[in-house]
Amino acid sequence: KMPMPGQILQAEWYSEALGRPTQVCALFPDLLPREGKLRTVYLLPGALSSADGLFTETDLASYFEGRALENTAIFCVTPTFSFYTDYQKEYRFAHQYFTYITKELVEMTRTLFPLSCRREDTAIYGCSMGGWGAYYCGLNNPETYGFVGAQSGMLDMEWAVANRPFMTIKHQRQFGDDLTIRDTKYDLYALTAQMDARAAAGEKCLPKLFQSWGEEDYLAIPNEHMNAHMKQLKHLDYTFHLIPGPHGWGIHGQGLHLFLDWFAKGGEG
């Protein structure tokens, strides 16, 4: 059932990819368009958040007022500590988070709601673990997402594997026993470098990239690594912001607001 304009929608369905029920929260604009279809932001929260965390942790609902988002729907998923990967080994029979986000969720929401199927109208964005997930899902599916963004993202997975041994067992389920990241589908540096080469060769259908992190962010190092790497690439559309404050959405949701403003303007500014 279509929610009333401006209403938060909470839903639960059984996910074949995950092998269990999962929850989604959605925010629709105050006024739905009489013609055409909604632009879409798929939002991936951090490890310790929840599907409704975006609405309890930020002022996202009030942000819609007076903004250029009257034609946009936002869907926020249940994260668990998945890093939004398809788990391996015995876990491969469920726990397929990458498949869920990039295939099942997109197909389900586009079936249930009047969403545009155009990549130019579709964004994926996340915070912390979800920031890495958004880049990972988006860079590996440029035909689906025209906009990819991370707020305080864990954007250097090699750094994460090397510096956080308490995550080793979990990461082995996600990335394999040998924890090889470099030059795989998990390597955001290789993916963006390959994409830069494709852009240099004239390819047009590539996502615009957004990155933001806090001056006191405990994930400042992986964000600085990615920022330095992206500055060396000359052909990608890349926007970044260093904002005040610690790890998270930004003070009063500043990082989130910057991303939504950027998306509303088609990746400008």
Tab-separated table of C-alpha atoms in Angstrom:
chain	number	residue	atom	x	y	z
A	1	LYS	CA	0.000	0.000	0.000
A	2	MET	CA	1.362	3.403	-0.985
A	3	PRO	CA	2.115	5.550	2.089
A	4	MET	CA	0.579	8.980	2.499
A	5	PRO	CA	2.865	11.793	1.264
A	6	GLY	CA	5.478	12.704	3.866
A	7	GLN	CA	4.862	9.563	5.881
A	8	ILE	CA	7.551	7.227	7.126
A	9	LEU	CA	6.894	3.690	5.967
A	10	GLN	CA	8.172	0.690	7.930
A	11	ALA	CA	8.125	-2.699	6.232
A	12	GLU	CA	9.360	-6.234	6.740
A	13	TRP	CA	9.634	-9.035	4.231
A	14	TYR	CA	11.360	-12.371	3.869
A	15	SER	CA	14.610	-12.019	1.947
A	16	GLU	CA	15.657	-14.983	-0.179
A	17	ALA	CA	19.199	-13.594	-0.350
A	18	LEU	CA	19.529	-13.239	3.420
A	19	GLY	CA	17.518	-16.332	4.345
A	20	ARG	CA	15.491	-14.454	6.955
A	21	PRO	CA	13.038	-11.591	7.426
A	22	THR	CA	14.544	-8.132	7.156
A	23	GLN	CA	13.322	-4.608	7.793
A	24	VAL	CA	13.287	-1.467	5.669
A	25	CYS	CA	12.251	2.069	6.561
A	26	ALA	CA	11.329	4.574	3.876
A	27	LEU	CA	10.671	8.286	3.733
A	28	PHE	CA	8.542	9.699	0.935
A	29	PRO	CA	8.169	13.394	0.022
A	30	ASP	CA	5.291	15.530	1.193
A	31	LEU	CA	3.787	15.641	-2.287
A	32	LEU	CA	4.106	12.794	-4.749
A	33	PRO	CA	4.569	13.765	-8.399
A	34	ARG	CA	1.430	13.621	-10.533
A	35	GLU	CA	3.496	12.402	-13.441
A	36	GLY	CA	6.763	10.536	-13.698
A	37	LYS	CA	8.494	8.482	-11.030
A	38	LEU	CA	10.491	9.164	-7.891
A	39	ARG	CA	14.235	9.421	-7.684
A	40	THR	CA	15.682	7.038	-5.098
A	41	VAL	CA	18.348	6.974	-2.402
A	42	TYR	CA	19.229	3.564	-0.970
A	43	LEU	CA	20.802	4.257	2.397
A	44	LEU	CA	23.145	1.828	4.173
A	45	PRO	CA	23.616	2.563	7.896
A	46	GLY	CA	26.560	1.628	10.080
A	47	ALA	CA	27.087	-1.647	11.900
A	48	LEU	CA	25.347	-0.753	15.148
A	49	SER	CA	22.410	1.109	13.620
A	50	SER	CA	19.043	-0.158	12.364
A	51	ALA	CA	16.600	0.449	9.548
A	52	ASP	CA	14.818	3.156	11.535
A	53	GLY	CA	18.066	4.523	12.952
A	54	LEU	CA	18.278	7.192	10.295
A	55	PHE	CA	15.046	8.713	11.531
A	56	THR	CA	15.939	8.432	15.222
A	57	GLU	CA	19.599	9.458	14.849
A	58	THR	CA	19.134	12.376	12.437
A	59	ASP	CA	16.605	15.072	11.536
A	60	LEU	CA	16.076	13.611	8.074
A	61	ALA	CA	12.286	13.998	8.115
A	62	SER	CA	12.475	17.738	8.854
A	63	TYR	CA	15.204	18.119	6.239
A	64	PHE	CA	12.612	17.453	3.535
A	65	GLU	CA	10.821	20.708	4.353
A	66	GLY	CA	11.689	23.430	1.858
A	67	ARG	CA	14.260	21.292	0.053
A	68	ALA	CA	14.504	20.160	-3.542
A	69	LEU	CA	13.627	16.570	-2.644
A	70	GLU	CA	9.941	16.623	-3.504
A	71	ASN	CA	10.566	13.885	-6.069
A	72	THR	CA	12.803	11.599	-3.976
A	73	ALA	CA	12.208	8.504	-1.846
A	74	ILE	CA	14.784	7.281	0.680
A	75	PHE	CA	15.019	3.642	1.769
A	76	CYS	CA	17.089	2.666	4.803
A	77	VAL	CA	17.964	-0.996	5.408
A	78	THR	CA	18.807	-3.186	8.398
A	79	PRO	CA	22.615	-3.486	8.383
A	80	THR	CA	23.826	-6.135	10.870
A	81	PHE	CA	27.652	-6.265	10.908
A	82	SER	CA	27.738	-7.462	7.306
A	83	PHE	CA	29.868	-4.937	5.421
A	84	TYR	CA	27.183	-5.583	2.793
A	85	THR	CA	29.069	-8.519	1.292
A	86	ASP	CA	27.935	-11.953	0.159
A	87	TYR	CA	29.323	-14.197	2.915
A	88	GLN	CA	31.480	-17.160	1.916
A	89	LYS	CA	32.071	-20.788	2.928
A	90	GLU	CA	29.196	-22.353	4.870
A	91	TYR	CA	27.551	-18.939	5.168
A	92	ARG	CA	27.036	-18.691	1.400
A	93	PHE	CA	23.614	-20.347	1.666
A	94	ALA	CA	22.303	-17.150	3.285
A	95	HIS	CA	23.870	-13.863	4.431
A	96	GLN	CA	24.092	-12.629	0.830
A	97	TYR	CA	23.995	-8.913	1.637
A	98	PHE	CA	25.530	-7.667	-1.622
A	99	THR	CA	22.938	-9.614	-3.613
A	100	TYR	CA	20.186	-8.355	-1.336
A	101	ILE	CA	21.180	-4.681	-1.646
A	102	THR	CA	22.001	-4.560	-5.352
A	103	LYS	CA	19.376	-6.958	-6.725
A	104	GLU	CA	16.585	-8.000	-4.388
A	105	LEU	CA	16.042	-4.659	-2.639
A	106	VAL	CA	16.110	-2.709	-5.901
A	107	GLU	CA	13.686	-5.100	-7.605
A	108	MET	CA	11.336	-5.227	-4.601
A	109	THR	CA	11.127	-1.458	-4.069
A	110	ARG	CA	10.730	-0.732	-7.779
A	111	THR	CA	7.902	-3.263	-7.931
A	112	LEU	CA	6.051	-1.895	-4.912
A	113	PHE	CA	6.541	1.841	-5.446
A	114	PRO	CA	6.623	4.282	-8.391
A	115	LEU	CA	10.407	4.573	-8.562
A	116	SER	CA	12.445	5.526	-11.575
A	117	CYS	CA	14.588	2.722	-12.996
A	118	ARG	CA	17.069	5.185	-14.502
A	119	ARG	CA	20.575	5.101	-13.074
A	120	GLU	CA	20.567	8.904	-13.314
A	121	ASP	CA	17.772	8.893	-10.720
A	122	THR	CA	19.288	6.327	-8.350
A	123	ALA	CA	21.807	6.814	-5.519
A	124	ILE	CA	23.407	4.591	-2.920
A	125	TYR	CA	24.886	6.188	0.192
A	126	GLY	CA	26.036	4.998	3.601
A	127	CYS	CA	27.725	5.853	6.875
A	128	SER	CA	30.733	4.104	8.439
A	129	MET	CA	30.488	0.413	7.484
A	130	GLY	CA	27.647	1.499	5.198
A	131	GLY	CA	29.954	3.991	3.503
A	132	TRP	CA	32.215	1.159	2.427
A	133	GLY	CA	29.134	-0.854	1.472
A	134	ALA	CA	27.783	1.967	-0.682
A	135	TYR	CA	31.083	2.322	-2.567
A	136	TYR	CA	31.446	-1.457	-2.885
A	137	CYS	CA	27.892	-1.974	-4.155
A	138	GLY	CA	27.883	1.147	-6.311
A	139	LEU	CA	31.253	0.737	-7.996
A	140	ASN	CA	30.471	-2.880	-8.835
A	141	ASN	CA	27.063	-1.916	-10.294
A	142	PRO	CA	27.520	1.344	-12.236
A	143	GLU	CA	24.599	0.384	-14.470
A	144	THR	CA	22.255	0.676	-11.452
A	145	TYR	CA	23.559	3.659	-9.474
A	146	GLY	CA	24.366	7.058	-10.943
A	147	PHE	CA	25.422	8.491	-7.566
A	148	VAL	CA	27.573	6.817	-4.898
A	149	GLY	CA	28.387	8.405	-1.542
A	150	ALA	CA	30.031	7.690	1.808
A	151	GLN	CA	29.913	9.523	5.123
A	152	SER	CA	32.737	8.603	7.542
A	153	GLY	CA	33.181	5.448	5.492
A	154	MET	CA	35.609	2.581	6.095
A	155	LEU	CA	36.965	3.139	2.595
A	156	ASP	CA	40.316	1.342	2.905
A	157	MET	CA	39.552	-2.319	3.591
A	158	GLU	CA	43.217	-3.371	3.513
A	159	TRP	CA	43.835	-0.859	6.286
A	160	ALA	CA	40.849	-2.238	8.191
A	161	VAL	CA	42.034	-5.850	7.908
A	162	ALA	CA	45.569	-4.927	8.991
A	163	ASN	CA	44.592	-2.681	11.903
A	164	ARG	CA	41.535	-4.369	13.398
A	165	PRO	CA	42.449	-7.971	14.300
A	166	PHE	CA	39.321	-8.298	16.440
A	167	MET	CA	37.369	-8.386	13.153
A	168	THR	CA	39.478	-11.142	11.530
A	169	ILE	CA	37.016	-14.031	11.922
A	170	LYS	CA	34.107	-11.959	10.667
A	171	HIS	CA	36.145	-10.576	7.756
A	172	GLN	CA	37.172	-14.110	6.753
A	173	ARG	CA	33.496	-14.974	6.361
A	174	GLN	CA	33.069	-11.841	4.223
A	175	PHE	CA	36.276	-11.711	2.160
A	176	GLY	CA	37.724	-15.245	2.365
A	177	ASP	CA	40.224	-17.002	4.632
A	178	ASP	CA	43.283	-15.315	3.132
A	179	LEU	CA	41.686	-11.857	3.446
A	180	THR	CA	42.886	-10.799	0.008
A	181	ILE	CA	41.533	-7.365	-0.845
A	182	ARG	CA	43.960	-5.918	-3.385
A	183	ASP	CA	42.858	-6.173	-7.023
A	184	THR	CA	39.600	-7.910	-6.139
A	185	LYS	CA	36.006	-6.691	-6.293
A	186	TYR	CA	36.525	-5.479	-2.702
A	187	ASP	CA	39.379	-3.120	-3.661
A	188	LEU	CA	37.872	0.357	-3.953
A	189	TYR	CA	41.200	1.753	-5.144
A	190	ALA	CA	41.433	-0.674	-8.048
A	191	LEU	CA	37.757	-0.189	-8.921
A	192	THR	CA	38.022	3.600	-9.039
A	193	ALA	CA	41.300	3.447	-11.002
A	194	GLN	CA	39.667	1.133	-13.550
A	195	MET	CA	36.691	3.453	-13.722
A	196	ASP	CA	38.971	6.439	-14.241
A	197	ALA	CA	40.593	4.667	-17.183
A	198	ARG	CA	37.181	3.939	-18.659
A	199	ALA	CA	36.207	7.597	-18.257
A	200	ALA	CA	39.445	8.650	-19.959
A	201	ALA	CA	38.508	6.377	-22.860
A	202	GLY	CA	35.204	8.227	-23.232
A	203	GLU	CA	32.750	6.072	-21.295
A	204	LYS	CA	29.898	8.243	-19.992
A	205	CYS	CA	27.681	5.980	-17.859
A	206	LEU	CA	29.773	6.079	-14.706
A	207	PRO	CA	28.602	7.125	-11.238
A	208	LYS	CA	29.379	10.437	-9.636
A	209	LEU	CA	31.209	9.950	-6.326
A	210	PHE	CA	30.779	11.746	-3.001
A	211	GLN	CA	32.848	11.481	0.186
A	212	SER	CA	32.603	13.274	3.521
A	213	TRP	CA	34.159	12.709	6.937
A	214	GLY	CA	34.686	14.536	10.221
A	215	GLU	CA	37.760	16.413	11.405
A	216	GLU	CA	37.726	14.281	14.585
A	217	ASP	CA	36.666	11.094	12.822
A	218	TYR	CA	38.238	7.894	14.173
A	219	LEU	CA	38.172	6.668	10.563
A	220	ALA	CA	40.030	9.728	9.335
A	221	ILE	CA	42.988	7.631	8.088
A	222	PRO	CA	41.059	5.462	5.587
A	223	ASN	CA	39.135	8.530	4.440
A	224	GLU	CA	42.348	10.499	3.914
A	225	HIS	CA	43.801	7.534	2.006
A	226	MET	CA	40.821	7.431	-0.340
A	227	ASN	CA	40.783	11.200	-0.767
A	228	ALA	CA	44.474	11.257	-1.727
A	229	HIS	CA	43.884	8.415	-4.200
A	230	MET	CA	40.868	10.109	-5.772
A	231	LYS	CA	42.757	13.386	-6.204
A	232	GLN	CA	45.238	11.518	-8.398
A	233	LEU	CA	42.462	10.348	-10.725
A	234	LYS	CA	41.669	13.004	-13.303
A	235	HIS	CA	38.580	11.771	-15.117
A	236	LEU	CA	36.020	10.862	-12.443
A	237	ASP	CA	33.336	13.185	-11.072
A	238	TYR	CA	34.340	13.316	-7.392
A	239	THR	CA	33.159	15.646	-4.608
A	240	PHE	CA	34.487	15.613	-1.046
A	241	HIS	CA	33.905	17.530	2.185
A	242	LEU	CA	35.878	17.586	5.423
A	243	ILE	CA	33.372	18.702	8.036
A	244	PRO	CA	33.539	19.529	11.761
A	245	GLY	CA	32.911	16.864	14.355
A	246	PRO	CA	33.483	13.187	15.111
A	247	HIS	CA	32.569	9.963	13.329
A	248	GLY	CA	28.957	9.802	12.155
A	249	TRP	CA	26.427	11.664	10.048
A	250	GLY	CA	27.990	15.005	10.988
A	251	ILE	CA	26.940	17.609	13.546
A	252	HIS	CA	23.189	18.094	13.095
A	253	GLY	CA	23.441	15.685	10.138
A	254	GLN	CA	25.673	18.013	8.119
A	255	GLY	CA	27.282	15.223	6.098
A	256	LEU	CA	23.918	13.672	5.289
A	257	HIS	CA	22.512	17.049	4.263
A	258	LEU	CA	25.504	17.774	2.041
A	259	PHE	CA	24.994	14.467	0.255
A	260	LEU	CA	21.253	15.000	-0.237
A	261	ASP	CA	21.846	18.537	-1.514
A	262	TRP	CA	24.478	17.173	-3.907
A	263	PHE	CA	22.141	14.446	-5.153
A	264	ALA	CA	19.223	16.884	-5.548
A	265	LYS	CA	21.455	19.106	-7.722
A	266	GLY	CA	22.518	16.193	-9.910
A	267	GLY	CA	25.957	15.876	-8.336
A	268	GLU	CA	26.846	19.568	-8.506
A	269	GLY	CA	28.476	21.415	-5.634
